[in-house]
Tab-separated table of C-alpha atoms in Angstrom:
chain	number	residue	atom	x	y	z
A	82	UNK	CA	-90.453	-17.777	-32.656
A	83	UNK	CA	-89.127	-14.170	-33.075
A	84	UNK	CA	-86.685	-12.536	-31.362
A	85	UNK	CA	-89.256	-10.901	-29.684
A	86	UNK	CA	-91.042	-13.188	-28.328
A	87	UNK	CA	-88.270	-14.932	-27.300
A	88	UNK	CA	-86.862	-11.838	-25.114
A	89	UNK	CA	-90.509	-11.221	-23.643
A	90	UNK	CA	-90.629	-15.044	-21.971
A	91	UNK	CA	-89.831	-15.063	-18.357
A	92	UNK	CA	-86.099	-14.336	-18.028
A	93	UNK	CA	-84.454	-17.034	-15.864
A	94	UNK	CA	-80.844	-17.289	-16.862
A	95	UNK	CA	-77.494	-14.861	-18.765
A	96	UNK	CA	-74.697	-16.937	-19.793
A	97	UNK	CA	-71.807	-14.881	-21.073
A	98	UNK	CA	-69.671	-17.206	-23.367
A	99	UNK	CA	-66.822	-16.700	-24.983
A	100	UNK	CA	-66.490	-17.810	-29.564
A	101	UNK	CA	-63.208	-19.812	-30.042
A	102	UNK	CA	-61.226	-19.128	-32.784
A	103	UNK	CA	-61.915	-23.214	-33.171
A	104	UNK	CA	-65.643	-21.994	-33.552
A	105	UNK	CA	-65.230	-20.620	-37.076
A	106	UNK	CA	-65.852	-23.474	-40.315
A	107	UNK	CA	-64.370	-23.257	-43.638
A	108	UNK	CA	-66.486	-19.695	-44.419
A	109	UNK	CA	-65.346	-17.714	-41.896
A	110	UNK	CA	-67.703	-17.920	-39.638
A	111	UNK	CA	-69.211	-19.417	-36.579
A	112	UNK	CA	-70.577	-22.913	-37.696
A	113	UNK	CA	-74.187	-23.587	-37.341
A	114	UNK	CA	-74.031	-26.182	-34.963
A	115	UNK	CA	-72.149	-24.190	-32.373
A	116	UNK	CA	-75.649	-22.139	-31.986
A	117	UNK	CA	-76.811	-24.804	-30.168
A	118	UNK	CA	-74.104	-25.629	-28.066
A	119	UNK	CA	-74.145	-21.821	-26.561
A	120	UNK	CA	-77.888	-22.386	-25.979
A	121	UNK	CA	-76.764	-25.753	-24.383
A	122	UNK	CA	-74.774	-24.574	-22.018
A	123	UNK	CA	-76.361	-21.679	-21.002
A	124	UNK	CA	-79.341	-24.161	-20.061
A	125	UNK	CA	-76.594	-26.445	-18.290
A	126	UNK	CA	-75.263	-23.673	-16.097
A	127	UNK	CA	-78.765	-22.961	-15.385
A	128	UNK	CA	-79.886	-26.613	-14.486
A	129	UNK	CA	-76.478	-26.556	-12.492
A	130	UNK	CA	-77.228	-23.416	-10.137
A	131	UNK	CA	-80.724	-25.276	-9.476
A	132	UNK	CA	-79.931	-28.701	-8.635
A	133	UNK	CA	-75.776	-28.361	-8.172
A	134	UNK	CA	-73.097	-29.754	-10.243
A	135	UNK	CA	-74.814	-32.786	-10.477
A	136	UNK	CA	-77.606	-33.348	-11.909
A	137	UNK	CA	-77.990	-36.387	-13.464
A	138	UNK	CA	-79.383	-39.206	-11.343
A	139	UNK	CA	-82.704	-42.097	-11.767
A	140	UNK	CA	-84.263	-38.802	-13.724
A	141	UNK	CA	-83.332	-35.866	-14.649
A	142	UNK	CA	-83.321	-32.964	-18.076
A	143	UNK	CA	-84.220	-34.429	-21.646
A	144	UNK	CA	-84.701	-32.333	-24.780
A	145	UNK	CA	-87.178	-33.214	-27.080
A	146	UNK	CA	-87.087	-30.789	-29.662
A	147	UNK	CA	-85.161	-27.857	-30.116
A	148	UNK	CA	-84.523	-25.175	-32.670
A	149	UNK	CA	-83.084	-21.861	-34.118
A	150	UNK	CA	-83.159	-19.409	-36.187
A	151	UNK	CA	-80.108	-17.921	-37.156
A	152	UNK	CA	-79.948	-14.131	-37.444
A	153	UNK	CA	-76.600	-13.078	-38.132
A	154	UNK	CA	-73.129	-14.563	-38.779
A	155	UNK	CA	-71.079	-14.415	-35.585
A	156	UNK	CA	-66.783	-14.385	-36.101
A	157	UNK	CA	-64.278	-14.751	-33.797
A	158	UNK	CA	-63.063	-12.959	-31.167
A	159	UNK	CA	-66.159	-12.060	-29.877
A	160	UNK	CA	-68.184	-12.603	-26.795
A	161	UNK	CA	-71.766	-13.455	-26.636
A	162	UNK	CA	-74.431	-13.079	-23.612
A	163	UNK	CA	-77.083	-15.961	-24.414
A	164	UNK	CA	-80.145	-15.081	-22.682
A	165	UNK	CA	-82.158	-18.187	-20.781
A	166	UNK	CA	-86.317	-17.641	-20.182
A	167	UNK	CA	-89.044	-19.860	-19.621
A	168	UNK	CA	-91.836	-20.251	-21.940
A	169	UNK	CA	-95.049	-23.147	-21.437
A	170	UNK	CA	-94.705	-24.890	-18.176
A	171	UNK	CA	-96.377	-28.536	-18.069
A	172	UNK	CA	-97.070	-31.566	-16.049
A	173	UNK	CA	-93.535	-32.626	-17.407
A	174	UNK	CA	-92.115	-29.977	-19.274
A	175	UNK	CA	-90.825	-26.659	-19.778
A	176	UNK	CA	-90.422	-24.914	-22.838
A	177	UNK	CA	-86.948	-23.104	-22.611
A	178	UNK	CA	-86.074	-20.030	-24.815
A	179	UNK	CA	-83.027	-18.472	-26.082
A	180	UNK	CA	-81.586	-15.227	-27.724
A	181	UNK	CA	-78.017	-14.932	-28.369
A	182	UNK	CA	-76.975	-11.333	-27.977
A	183	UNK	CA	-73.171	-9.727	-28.856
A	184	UNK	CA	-72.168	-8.623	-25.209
A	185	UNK	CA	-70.335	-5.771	-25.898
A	186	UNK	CA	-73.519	-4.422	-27.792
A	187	UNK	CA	-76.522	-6.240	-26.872
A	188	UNK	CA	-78.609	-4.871	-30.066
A	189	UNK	CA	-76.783	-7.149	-31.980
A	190	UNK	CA	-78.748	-10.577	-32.131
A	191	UNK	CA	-77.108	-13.168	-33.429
A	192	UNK	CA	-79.771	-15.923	-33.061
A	193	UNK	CA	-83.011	-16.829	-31.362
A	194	UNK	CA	-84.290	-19.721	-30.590
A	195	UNK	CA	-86.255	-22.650	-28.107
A	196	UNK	CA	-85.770	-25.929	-26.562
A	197	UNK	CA	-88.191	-28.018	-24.774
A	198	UNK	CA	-87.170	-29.886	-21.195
A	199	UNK	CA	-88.770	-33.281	-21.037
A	200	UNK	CA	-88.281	-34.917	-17.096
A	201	UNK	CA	-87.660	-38.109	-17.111
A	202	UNK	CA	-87.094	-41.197	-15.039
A	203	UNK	CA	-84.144	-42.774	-16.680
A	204	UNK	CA	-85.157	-46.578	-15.373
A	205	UNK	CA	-88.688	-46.817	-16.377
A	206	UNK	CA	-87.908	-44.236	-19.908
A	207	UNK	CA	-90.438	-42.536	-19.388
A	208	UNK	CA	-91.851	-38.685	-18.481
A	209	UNK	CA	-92.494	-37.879	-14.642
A	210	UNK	CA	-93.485	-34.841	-12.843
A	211	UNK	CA	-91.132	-31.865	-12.664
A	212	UNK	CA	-89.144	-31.818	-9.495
A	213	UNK	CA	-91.318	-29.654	-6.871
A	214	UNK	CA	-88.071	-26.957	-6.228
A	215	UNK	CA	-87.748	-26.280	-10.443
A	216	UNK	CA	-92.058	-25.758	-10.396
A	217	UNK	CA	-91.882	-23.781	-7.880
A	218	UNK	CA	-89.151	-21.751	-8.931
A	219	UNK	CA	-90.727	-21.748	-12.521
A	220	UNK	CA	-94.513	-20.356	-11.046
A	221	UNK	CA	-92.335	-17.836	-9.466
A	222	UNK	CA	-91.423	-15.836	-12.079
């Protein structure tokens, strides 16, 4: 996916996140793996403001697949504005994209990316239906 495409999915979600100084690996620069932690917890904030602080219960979020395409090295101090939309909505699922912007200039994309949402009753390990308040608010858009 481009960055493009990525900003032109239905917008559901800005996280504005703070890099650590922690953040940085032996190069200088924001390691790889923190990409998809920002992406995680913009989604996580997200799921939180649908369903509450909880959200875990007998089913809930699962990600199947996820992945990203890194754009450009991010150092700290900075702050980043990683931007949440919605992509292919199924029976189950939601495809979920992200594009990690630098907030003080939001030309500056760091990375872009996707993750698909898999619901799932926890119990039986299997896929269910999307709760009927995230569909709705999904078909809303």
């Amino acid at each position: 996916m481009s960055s493009h495409e990525a900003a032109a999915s239905k917008p559901l979600y800005v996280s504005q996140q703070r890099i650590r100084w922690g953040d940085m690996d032996a190069f200088g620069h924001v390691n790889n793996t923190l990409y998809f932690r920002f992406m995680e917890q913009c989604r996580i904030e997200w799921l939180e403001e649908v369903f509450g602080p909880t959200i875990a219960g007998e089913e809930g979020p699962v990600i199947v697949n996820a992945h990203c395409n890194f754009r450009r090295q991010m150092k700290y101090p900075a702050s980043i504005l990683v931007q949440m939309g919605a992509g292919h909505l199924g029976r189950t699922s939601v495809e979920t994209t992200y594009v990690i912007r630098d907030a003080a200039d939001e030309q500056i994309i760091y990375a872009d990316g996707a993750a698909k949402i898999v619901w799932v009753d926890f119990k039986k390990e299997k896929s269910t239906a999307l709760p009927e308040k995230l569909r709705q608010l999904l078909t809303s858009l």
